[in-house]
Coordinates of C-alpha atoms and ligand atoms in Angstrom, one line a residue:
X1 CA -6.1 5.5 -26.5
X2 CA -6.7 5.6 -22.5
X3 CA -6.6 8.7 -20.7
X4 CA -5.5 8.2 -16.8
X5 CA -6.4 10.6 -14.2
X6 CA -3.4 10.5 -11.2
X7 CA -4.5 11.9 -7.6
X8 CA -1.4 12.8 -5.6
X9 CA 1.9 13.3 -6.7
X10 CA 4.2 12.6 -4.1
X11 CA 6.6 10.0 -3.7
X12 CA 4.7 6.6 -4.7
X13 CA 2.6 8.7 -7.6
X14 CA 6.0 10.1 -9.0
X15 CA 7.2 6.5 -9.7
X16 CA 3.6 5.6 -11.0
X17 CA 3.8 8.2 -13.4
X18 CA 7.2 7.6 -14.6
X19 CA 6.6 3.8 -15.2
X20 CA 2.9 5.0 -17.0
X21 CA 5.1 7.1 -19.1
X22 CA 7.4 4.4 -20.3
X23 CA 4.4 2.1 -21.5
X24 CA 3.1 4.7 -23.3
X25 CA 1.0 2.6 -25.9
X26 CA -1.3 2.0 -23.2
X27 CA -1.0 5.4 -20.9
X28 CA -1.6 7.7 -23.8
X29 CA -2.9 10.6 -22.0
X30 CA -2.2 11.6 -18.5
X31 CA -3.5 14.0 -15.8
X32 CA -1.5 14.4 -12.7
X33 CA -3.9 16.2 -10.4
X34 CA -3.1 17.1 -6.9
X35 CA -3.4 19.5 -3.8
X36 CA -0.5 21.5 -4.6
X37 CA -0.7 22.2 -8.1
X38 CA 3.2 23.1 -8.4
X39 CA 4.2 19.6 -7.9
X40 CA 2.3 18.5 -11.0
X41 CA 3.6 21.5 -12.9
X42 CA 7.2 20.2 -11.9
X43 CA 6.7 16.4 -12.7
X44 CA 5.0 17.5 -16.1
X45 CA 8.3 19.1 -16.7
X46 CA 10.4 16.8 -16.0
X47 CA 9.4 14.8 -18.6
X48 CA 8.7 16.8 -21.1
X49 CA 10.3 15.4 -24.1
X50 CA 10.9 12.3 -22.6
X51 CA 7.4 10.6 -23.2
X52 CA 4.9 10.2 -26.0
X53 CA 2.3 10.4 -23.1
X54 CA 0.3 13.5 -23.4
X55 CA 0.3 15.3 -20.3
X56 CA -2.0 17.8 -18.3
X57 CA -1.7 18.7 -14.9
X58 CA -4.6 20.2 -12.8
X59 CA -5.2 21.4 -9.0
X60 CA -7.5 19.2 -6.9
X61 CA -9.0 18.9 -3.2
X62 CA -9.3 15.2 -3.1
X63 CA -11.6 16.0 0.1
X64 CA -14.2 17.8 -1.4
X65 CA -16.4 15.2 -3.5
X66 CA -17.5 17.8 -6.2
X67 CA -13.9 18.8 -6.8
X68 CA -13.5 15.4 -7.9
X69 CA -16.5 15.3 -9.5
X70 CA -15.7 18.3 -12.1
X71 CA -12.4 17.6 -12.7
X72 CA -13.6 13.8 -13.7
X73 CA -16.4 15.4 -16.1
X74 CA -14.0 17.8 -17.3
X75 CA -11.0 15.3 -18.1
X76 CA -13.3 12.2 -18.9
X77 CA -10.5 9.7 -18.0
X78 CA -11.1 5.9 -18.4
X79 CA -9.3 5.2 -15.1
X80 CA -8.4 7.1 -11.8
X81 CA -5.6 6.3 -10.0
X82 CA -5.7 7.3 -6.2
X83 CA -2.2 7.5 -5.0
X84 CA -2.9 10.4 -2.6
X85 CA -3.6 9.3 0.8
X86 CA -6.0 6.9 2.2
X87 CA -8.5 9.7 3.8
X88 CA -9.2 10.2 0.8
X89 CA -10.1 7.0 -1.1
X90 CA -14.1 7.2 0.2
X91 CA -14.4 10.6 -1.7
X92 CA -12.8 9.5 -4.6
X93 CA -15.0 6.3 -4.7
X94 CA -18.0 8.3 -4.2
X95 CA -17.2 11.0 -7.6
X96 CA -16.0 7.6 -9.9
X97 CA -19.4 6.3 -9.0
X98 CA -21.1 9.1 -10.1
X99 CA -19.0 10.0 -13.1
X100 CA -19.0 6.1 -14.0
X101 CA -15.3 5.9 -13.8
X102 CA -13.1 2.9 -12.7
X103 CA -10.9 3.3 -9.9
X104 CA -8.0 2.0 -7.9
X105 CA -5.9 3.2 -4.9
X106 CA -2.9 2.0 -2.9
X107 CA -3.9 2.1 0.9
X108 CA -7.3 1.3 2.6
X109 CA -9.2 3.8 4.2
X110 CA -8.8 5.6 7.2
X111 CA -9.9 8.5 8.5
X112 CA -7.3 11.8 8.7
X113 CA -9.6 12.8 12.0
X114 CA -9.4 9.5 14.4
X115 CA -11.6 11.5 16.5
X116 CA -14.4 12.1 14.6
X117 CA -17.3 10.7 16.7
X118 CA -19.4 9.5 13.9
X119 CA -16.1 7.4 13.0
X120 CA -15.2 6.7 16.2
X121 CA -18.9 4.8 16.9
X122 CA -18.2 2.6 13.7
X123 CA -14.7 2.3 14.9
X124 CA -15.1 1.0 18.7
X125 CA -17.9 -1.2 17.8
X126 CA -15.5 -3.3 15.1
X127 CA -12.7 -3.3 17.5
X128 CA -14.8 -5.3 19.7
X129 CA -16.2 -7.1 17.2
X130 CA -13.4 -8.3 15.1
X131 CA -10.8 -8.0 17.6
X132 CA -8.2 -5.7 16.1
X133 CA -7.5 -2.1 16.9
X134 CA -5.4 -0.7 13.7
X135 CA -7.2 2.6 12.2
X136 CA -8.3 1.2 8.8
X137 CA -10.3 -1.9 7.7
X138 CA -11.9 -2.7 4.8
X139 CA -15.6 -2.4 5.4
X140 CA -15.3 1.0 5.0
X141 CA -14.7 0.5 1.2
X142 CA -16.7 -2.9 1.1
X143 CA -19.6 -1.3 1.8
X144 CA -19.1 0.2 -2.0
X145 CA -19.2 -3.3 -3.7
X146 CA -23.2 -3.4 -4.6
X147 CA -22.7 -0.3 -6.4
X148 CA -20.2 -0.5 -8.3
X149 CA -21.4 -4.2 -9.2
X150 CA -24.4 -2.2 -10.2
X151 CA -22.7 0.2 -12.5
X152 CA -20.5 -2.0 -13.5
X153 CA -17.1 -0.4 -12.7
X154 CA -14.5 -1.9 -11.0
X155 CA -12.9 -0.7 -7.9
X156 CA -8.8 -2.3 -6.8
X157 CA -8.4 -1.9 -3.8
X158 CA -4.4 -1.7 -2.6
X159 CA -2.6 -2.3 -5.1
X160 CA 1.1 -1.2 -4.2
X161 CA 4.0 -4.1 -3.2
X162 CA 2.3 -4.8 0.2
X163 CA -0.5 -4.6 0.0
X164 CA -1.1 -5.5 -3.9
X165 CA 1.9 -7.8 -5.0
X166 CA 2.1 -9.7 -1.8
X167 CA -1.8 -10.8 -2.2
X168 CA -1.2 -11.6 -6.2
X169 CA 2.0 -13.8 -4.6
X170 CA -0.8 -15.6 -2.8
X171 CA -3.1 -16.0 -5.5
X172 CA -0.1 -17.1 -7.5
X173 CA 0.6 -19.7 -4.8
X174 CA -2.9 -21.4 -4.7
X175 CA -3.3 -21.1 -8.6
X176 CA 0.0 -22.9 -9.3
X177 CA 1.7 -24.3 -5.9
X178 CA -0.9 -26.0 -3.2
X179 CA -4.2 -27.5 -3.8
X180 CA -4.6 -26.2 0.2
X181 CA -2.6 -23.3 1.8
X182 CA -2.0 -23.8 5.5
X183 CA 0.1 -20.8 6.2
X184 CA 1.3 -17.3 4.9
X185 CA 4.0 -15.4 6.7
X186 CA 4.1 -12.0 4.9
X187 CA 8.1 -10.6 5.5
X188 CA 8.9 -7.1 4.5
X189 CA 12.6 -6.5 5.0
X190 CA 14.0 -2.6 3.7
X191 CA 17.5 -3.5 3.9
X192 CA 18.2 0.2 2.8
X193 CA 20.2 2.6 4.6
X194 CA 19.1 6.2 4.4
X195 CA 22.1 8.1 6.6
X196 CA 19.4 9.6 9.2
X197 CA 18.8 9.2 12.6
X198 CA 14.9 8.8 11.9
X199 CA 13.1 9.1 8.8
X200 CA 9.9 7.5 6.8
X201 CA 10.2 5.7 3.7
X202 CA 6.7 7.0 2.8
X203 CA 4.2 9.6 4.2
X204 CA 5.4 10.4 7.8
X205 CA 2.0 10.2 9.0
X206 CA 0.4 7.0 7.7
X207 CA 3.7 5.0 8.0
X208 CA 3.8 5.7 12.1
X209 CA 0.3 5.6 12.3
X210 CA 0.5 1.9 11.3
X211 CA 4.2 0.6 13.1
X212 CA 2.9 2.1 16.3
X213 CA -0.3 0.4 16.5
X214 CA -0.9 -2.6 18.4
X215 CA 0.4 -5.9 15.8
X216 CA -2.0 -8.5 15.3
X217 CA -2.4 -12.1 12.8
X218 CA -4.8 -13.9 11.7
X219 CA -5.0 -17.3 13.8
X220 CA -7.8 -20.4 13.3
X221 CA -10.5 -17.7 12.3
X222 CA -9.9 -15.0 14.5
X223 CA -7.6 -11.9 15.2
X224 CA -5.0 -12.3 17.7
X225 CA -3.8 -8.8 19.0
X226 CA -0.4 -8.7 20.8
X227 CA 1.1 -4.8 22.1
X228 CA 3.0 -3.1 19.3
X229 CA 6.3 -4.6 18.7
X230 CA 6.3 -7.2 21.0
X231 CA 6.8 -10.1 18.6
X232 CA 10.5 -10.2 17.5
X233 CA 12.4 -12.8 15.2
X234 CA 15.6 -12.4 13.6
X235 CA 15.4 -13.7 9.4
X236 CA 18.2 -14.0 7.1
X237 CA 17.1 -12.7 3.4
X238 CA 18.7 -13.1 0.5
X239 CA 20.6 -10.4 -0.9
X240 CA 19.9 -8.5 2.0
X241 CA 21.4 -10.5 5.2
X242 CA 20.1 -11.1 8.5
X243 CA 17.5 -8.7 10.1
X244 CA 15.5 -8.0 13.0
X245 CA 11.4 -8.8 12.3
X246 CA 8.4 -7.8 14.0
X247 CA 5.0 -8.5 13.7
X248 CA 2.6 -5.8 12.6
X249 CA -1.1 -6.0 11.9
X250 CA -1.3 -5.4 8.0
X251 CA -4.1 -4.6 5.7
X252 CA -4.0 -7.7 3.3
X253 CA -4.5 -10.1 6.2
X254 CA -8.0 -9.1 6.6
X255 CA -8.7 -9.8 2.6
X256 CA -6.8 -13.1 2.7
X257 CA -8.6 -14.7 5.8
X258 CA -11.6 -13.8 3.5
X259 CA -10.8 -14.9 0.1
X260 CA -8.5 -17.7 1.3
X261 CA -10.9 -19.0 4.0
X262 CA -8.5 -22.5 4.3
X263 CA -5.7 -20.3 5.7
X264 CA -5.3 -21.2 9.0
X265 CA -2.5 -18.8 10.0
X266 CA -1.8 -15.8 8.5
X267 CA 0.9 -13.2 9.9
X268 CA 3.1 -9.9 8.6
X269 CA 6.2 -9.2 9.3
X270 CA 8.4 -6.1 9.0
X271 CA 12.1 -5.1 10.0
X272 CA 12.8 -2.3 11.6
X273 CA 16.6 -0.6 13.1
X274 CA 16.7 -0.4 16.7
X275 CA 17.4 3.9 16.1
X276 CA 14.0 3.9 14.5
X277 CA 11.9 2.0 17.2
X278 CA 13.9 3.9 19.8
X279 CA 12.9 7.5 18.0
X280 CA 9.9 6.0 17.5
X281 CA 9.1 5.2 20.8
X282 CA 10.3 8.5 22.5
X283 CA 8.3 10.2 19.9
X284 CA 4.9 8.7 20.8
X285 CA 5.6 8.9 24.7
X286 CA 5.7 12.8 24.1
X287 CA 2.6 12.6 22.2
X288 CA 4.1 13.3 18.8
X289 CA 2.3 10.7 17.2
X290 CA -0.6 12.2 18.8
X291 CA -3.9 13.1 15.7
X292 CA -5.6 15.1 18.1
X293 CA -4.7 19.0 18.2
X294 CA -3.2 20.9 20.4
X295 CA -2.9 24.8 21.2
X296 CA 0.3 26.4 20.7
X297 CA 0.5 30.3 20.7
X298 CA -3.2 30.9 19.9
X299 CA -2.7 27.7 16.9
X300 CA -4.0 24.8 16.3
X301 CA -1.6 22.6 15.7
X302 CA -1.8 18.4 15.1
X303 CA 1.3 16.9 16.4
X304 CA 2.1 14.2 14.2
X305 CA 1.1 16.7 11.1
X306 CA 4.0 19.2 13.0
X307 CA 6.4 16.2 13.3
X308 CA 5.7 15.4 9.5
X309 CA 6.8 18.6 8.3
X310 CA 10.1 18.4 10.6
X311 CA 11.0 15.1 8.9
X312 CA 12.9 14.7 5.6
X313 CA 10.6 14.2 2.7
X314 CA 10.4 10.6 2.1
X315 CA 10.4 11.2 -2.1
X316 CA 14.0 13.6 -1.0
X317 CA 16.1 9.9 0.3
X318 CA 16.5 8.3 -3.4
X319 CA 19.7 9.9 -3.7
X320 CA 21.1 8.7 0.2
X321 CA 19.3 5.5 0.3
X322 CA 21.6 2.5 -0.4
X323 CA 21.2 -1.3 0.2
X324 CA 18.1 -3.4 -1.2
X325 CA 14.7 -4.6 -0.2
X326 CA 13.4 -7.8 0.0
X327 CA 9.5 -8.3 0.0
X328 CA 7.9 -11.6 0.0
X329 CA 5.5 -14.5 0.9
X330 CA 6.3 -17.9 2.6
X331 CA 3.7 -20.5 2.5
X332 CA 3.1 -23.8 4.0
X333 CA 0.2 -26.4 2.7
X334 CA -0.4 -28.9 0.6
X335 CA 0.0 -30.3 -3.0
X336 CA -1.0 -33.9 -4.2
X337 CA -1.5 -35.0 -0.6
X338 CA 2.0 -33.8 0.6
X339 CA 3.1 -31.1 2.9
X340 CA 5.1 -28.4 1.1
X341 CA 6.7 -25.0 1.4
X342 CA 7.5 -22.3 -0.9
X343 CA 8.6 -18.6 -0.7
X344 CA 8.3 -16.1 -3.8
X345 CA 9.5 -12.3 -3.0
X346 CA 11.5 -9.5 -4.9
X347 CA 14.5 -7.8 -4.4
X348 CA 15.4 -4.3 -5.2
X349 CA 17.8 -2.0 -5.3
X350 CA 17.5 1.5 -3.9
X351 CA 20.0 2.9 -5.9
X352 CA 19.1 1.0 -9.0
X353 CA 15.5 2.6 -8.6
X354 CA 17.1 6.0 -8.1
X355 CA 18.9 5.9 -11.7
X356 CA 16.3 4.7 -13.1
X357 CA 12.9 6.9 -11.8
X358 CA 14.8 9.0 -9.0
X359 CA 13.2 7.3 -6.0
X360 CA 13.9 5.0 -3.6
X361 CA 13.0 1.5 -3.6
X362 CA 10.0 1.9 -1.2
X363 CA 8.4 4.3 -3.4
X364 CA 9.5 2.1 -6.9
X365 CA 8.3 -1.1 -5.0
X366 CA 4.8 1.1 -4.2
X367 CA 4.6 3.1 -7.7
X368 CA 5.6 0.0 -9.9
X369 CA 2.4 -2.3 -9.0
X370 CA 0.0 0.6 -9.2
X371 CA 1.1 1.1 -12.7
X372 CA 0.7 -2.1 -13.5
X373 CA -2.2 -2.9 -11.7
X374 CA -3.6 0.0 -14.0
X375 CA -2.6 -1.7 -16.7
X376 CA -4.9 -4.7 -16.2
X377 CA -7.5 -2.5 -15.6
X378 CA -6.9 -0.3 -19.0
X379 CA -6.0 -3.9 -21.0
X380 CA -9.4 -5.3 -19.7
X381 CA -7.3 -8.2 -18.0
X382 CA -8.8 -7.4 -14.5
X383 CA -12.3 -6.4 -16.0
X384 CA -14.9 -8.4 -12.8
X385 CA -16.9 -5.3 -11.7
X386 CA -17.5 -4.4 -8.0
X387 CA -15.1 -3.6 -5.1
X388 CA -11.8 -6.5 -5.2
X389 CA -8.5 -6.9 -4.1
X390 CA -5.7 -8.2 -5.9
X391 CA -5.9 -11.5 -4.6
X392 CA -9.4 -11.8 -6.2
X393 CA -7.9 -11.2 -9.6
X394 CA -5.6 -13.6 -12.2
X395 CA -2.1 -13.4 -10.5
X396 CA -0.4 -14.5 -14.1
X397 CA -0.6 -11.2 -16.6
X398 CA 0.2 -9.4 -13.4
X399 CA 3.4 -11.3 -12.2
X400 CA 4.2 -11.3 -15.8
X401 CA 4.4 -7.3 -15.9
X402 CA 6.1 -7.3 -12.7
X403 CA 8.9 -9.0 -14.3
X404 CA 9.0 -6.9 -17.4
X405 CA 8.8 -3.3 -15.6
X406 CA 11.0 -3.7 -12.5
X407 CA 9.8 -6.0 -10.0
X408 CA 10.9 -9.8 -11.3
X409 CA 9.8 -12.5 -8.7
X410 CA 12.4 -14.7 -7.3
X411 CA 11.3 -18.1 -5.9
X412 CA 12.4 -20.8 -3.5
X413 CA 11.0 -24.4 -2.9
X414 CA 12.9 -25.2 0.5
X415 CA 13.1 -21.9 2.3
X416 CA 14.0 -21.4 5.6
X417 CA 10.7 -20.8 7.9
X418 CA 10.2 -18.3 10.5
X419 CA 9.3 -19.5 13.9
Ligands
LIG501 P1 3.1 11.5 -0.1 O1 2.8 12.2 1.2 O2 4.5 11.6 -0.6 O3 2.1 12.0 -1.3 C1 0.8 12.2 -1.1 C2 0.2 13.1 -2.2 O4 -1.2 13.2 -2.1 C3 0.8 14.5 -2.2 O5 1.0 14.8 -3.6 C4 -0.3 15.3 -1.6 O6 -0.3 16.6 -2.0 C5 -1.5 14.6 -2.2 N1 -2.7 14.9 -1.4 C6 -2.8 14.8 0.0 N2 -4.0 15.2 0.3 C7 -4.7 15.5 -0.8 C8 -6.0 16.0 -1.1 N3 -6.9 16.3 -0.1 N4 -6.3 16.3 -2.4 C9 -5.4 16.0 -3.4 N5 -4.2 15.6 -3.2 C10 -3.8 15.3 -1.9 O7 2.6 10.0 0.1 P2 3.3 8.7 -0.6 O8 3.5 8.9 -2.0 O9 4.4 8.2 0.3 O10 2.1 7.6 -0.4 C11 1.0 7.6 -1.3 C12 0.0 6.5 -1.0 O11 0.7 5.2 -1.1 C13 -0.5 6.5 0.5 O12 -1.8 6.2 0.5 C14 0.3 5.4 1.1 O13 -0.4 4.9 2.2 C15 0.4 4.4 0.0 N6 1.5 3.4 0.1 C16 1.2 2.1 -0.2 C17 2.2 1.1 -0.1 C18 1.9 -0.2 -0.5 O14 2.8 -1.0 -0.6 N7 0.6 -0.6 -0.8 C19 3.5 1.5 0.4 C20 3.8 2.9 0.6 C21 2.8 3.8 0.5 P3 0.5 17.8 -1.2 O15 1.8 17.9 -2.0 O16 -0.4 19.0 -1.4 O17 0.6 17.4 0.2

């Protein structure tokens, strides 16, 4: 018997849920705990009937620590699954730790307030320091390791497609592929086609966040930072066709300069439609994307929070969204003594994911590794206490429930490399 606490339950948690439901000899009880307490009570419904999973469903303010805190001591889970946003992964770390909970979350942390001074001192000093400028970073959660070393919990960090599957491709790679990995080009392609001018594939507000950052990789042991959107390549994917790239800075980088240190090159790639840079663009050159507040008729009002509730809901395109994605690693190194290259991604269907959980594939591609991530922890096959990423963990049960629940890897041993 395991009983799994879910924060959030928007469009990523919806698909986590779903999947938890169908392994229900493992995910025998479930609370689905959020802000807004309706969207629980509606999921609940929805399957009700459908699952042998037992489910609750409670109100929480992932903010507030204590909130946390008593809803942990009430429920007693064995596992808490953060797929809310990443401002709030630190609280959530903090009220595991002092519940003696495990934990695990989709997205590193950043702040919701970027201009938080006490932030902003920790923030300007790494920039300088490290050499990137994207809002989040691991430290922030790294700093947790000792402690839950201590306790001995254990804390995965990430663990949706990208980052989470992309790092257990990599971990995959130097387990059964190279002796020495020379490069990884990360390449995210969302083939899908939504019927919008502009719209997210997940939350509004972290997805522009990251694509309008400045884009950086990972090159002979340091950053190298380039201006957002400057790097462009053009890839043909399989099952998917030929698509504009561009190079973004990506979380996973930072954890796979660390725990790869051989790597000498490491980049992410992502494709985006020219409509969505160009709404993009226009949107952040009228301070849209803008965190900061503004007046408006006596209000306080945070643009790019204003801009997300004009947008379509991401977990509303599962219905519209046709075409496929393709997500996936290429590496270069060696094996033996000789130079080889090998690529290892997955392709899925938005409208396959739509029959089957009622999402689109961003949100199945997210919701699917977090439920099996989960499962490792709840099986004790990821069981190493302290703070890791997925990279850090045996890629082999993973991959293996990857294929079985959704997400099969497909593999190529002469793939075409990007410039
Ligand atoms: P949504 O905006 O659809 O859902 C977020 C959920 O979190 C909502 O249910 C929201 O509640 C809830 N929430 C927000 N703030 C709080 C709070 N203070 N307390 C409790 N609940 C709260 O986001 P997505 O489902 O699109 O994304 C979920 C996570 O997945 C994000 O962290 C995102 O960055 C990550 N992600 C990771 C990917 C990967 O590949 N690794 C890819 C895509 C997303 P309410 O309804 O009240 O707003």
């Amino acid at each position: 018997m395991n009983k799994v606490l879910v924060i959030g339950c928007g469009g990523v948690a919806s698909v986590a849920i779903k999947k938890c439901c169908q392994v229900n000899e493992v995910f025998t009880d479930l609370c689905i705990a959020s802000r807004t307490k309706a969207n629980c009570d509606r999921l609940a419904a929805e399957l009700k009937g459908k699952t042998a999973t037992q489910i609750t469903t409670a109100q929480v303010d992932a903010d507030d620590v204590q909130q946390v805190i008593d809803l942990i001591n009430l429920y007693k889970p064995d596992l808490v699954m953060n797929i809310a946003l990443p401002y709030q992964d630190l609280t959530i770390m903090d009220a595991c730790l002092s519940c003696g909970v495990n934990y695990m979350d989709t997205a590193n942390y950043e702040p919701e307030d970027t201009d938080d001074p006490l932030w902003r001192v920790v923030f300007e000093k790494r920039c300088k320091e490290k050499g990137f400028s994207a809002y989040f970073d691991y430290s922030w959660q790294w700093a947790y390791r000792e402690k839950f070393e201590k306790a001995g919990l254990v804390a995965l960090l990430g663990c949706g497609f990208d980052p989470g599957v992309t790092q257990a491709y990599c971990a995959h790679a130097k387990k059964h592929e190279f002796d020495t990995i020379d490069t990884i080009d990360i390449l995210d392609c969302n083939g899908g086609d939504h019927g919008y001018a502009f719209a997210t594939n997940f939350n509004p507000e972290v997805n522009l966040r990251e694509v309008s950052a400045p884009g950086s990789y990972w090159k002979d042991g340091h950053w190298v930072e380039i201006s957002a959107m400057s790097i462009k390549q053009e890839y043909e994917f399989d099952a998917v066709g030929q698509k504009d790239i561009y190079l973004l800075h990506h979380e996973e980088i930072e954890s796979l300069a660390k725990n790869i240190p051989e790597v000498k090159r490491i980049r992410f790639f992502m494709t985006f439609g020219q409509s969505y840079l160009t709404h993009m663009k226009c949107l952040e050159n009228v301070g849209m994307l803008s965190t900061t507040p503004v007046e408006f008729n006596g209000q306080q009002i945070v643009p790019i929070k204003f801009l997300k509730a004009l947008l379509p809901d991401p977990a509303s395109l599962g219905p519209r969204t046709h075409g496929k994605t393709n997500i996936g690693c290429i590496f270069t190194g060696k094996k033996d003594g000789k130079e080889k290259s090998y690529y290892i991604y997955n392709v899925c269907d938005h409208q396959e994911c739509y029959k089957e959980v009622g999402s689109q594939a961003i949100s199945y591609t997210t919701g699917v590794p977090a439920m099996c991530g989960a499962l490792m922890l709840l099986t004790g096959k990821w069981n190493q206490a302290g703070v890791h990423t997925v990279e850090e963990f045996d890629p082999d049960p993973f991959l293996t429930a990857l294929d079985q629940y959704g997400l099969p890897r497909s593999e190529s041993h002469s793939p075409v490399p990007v410039d």
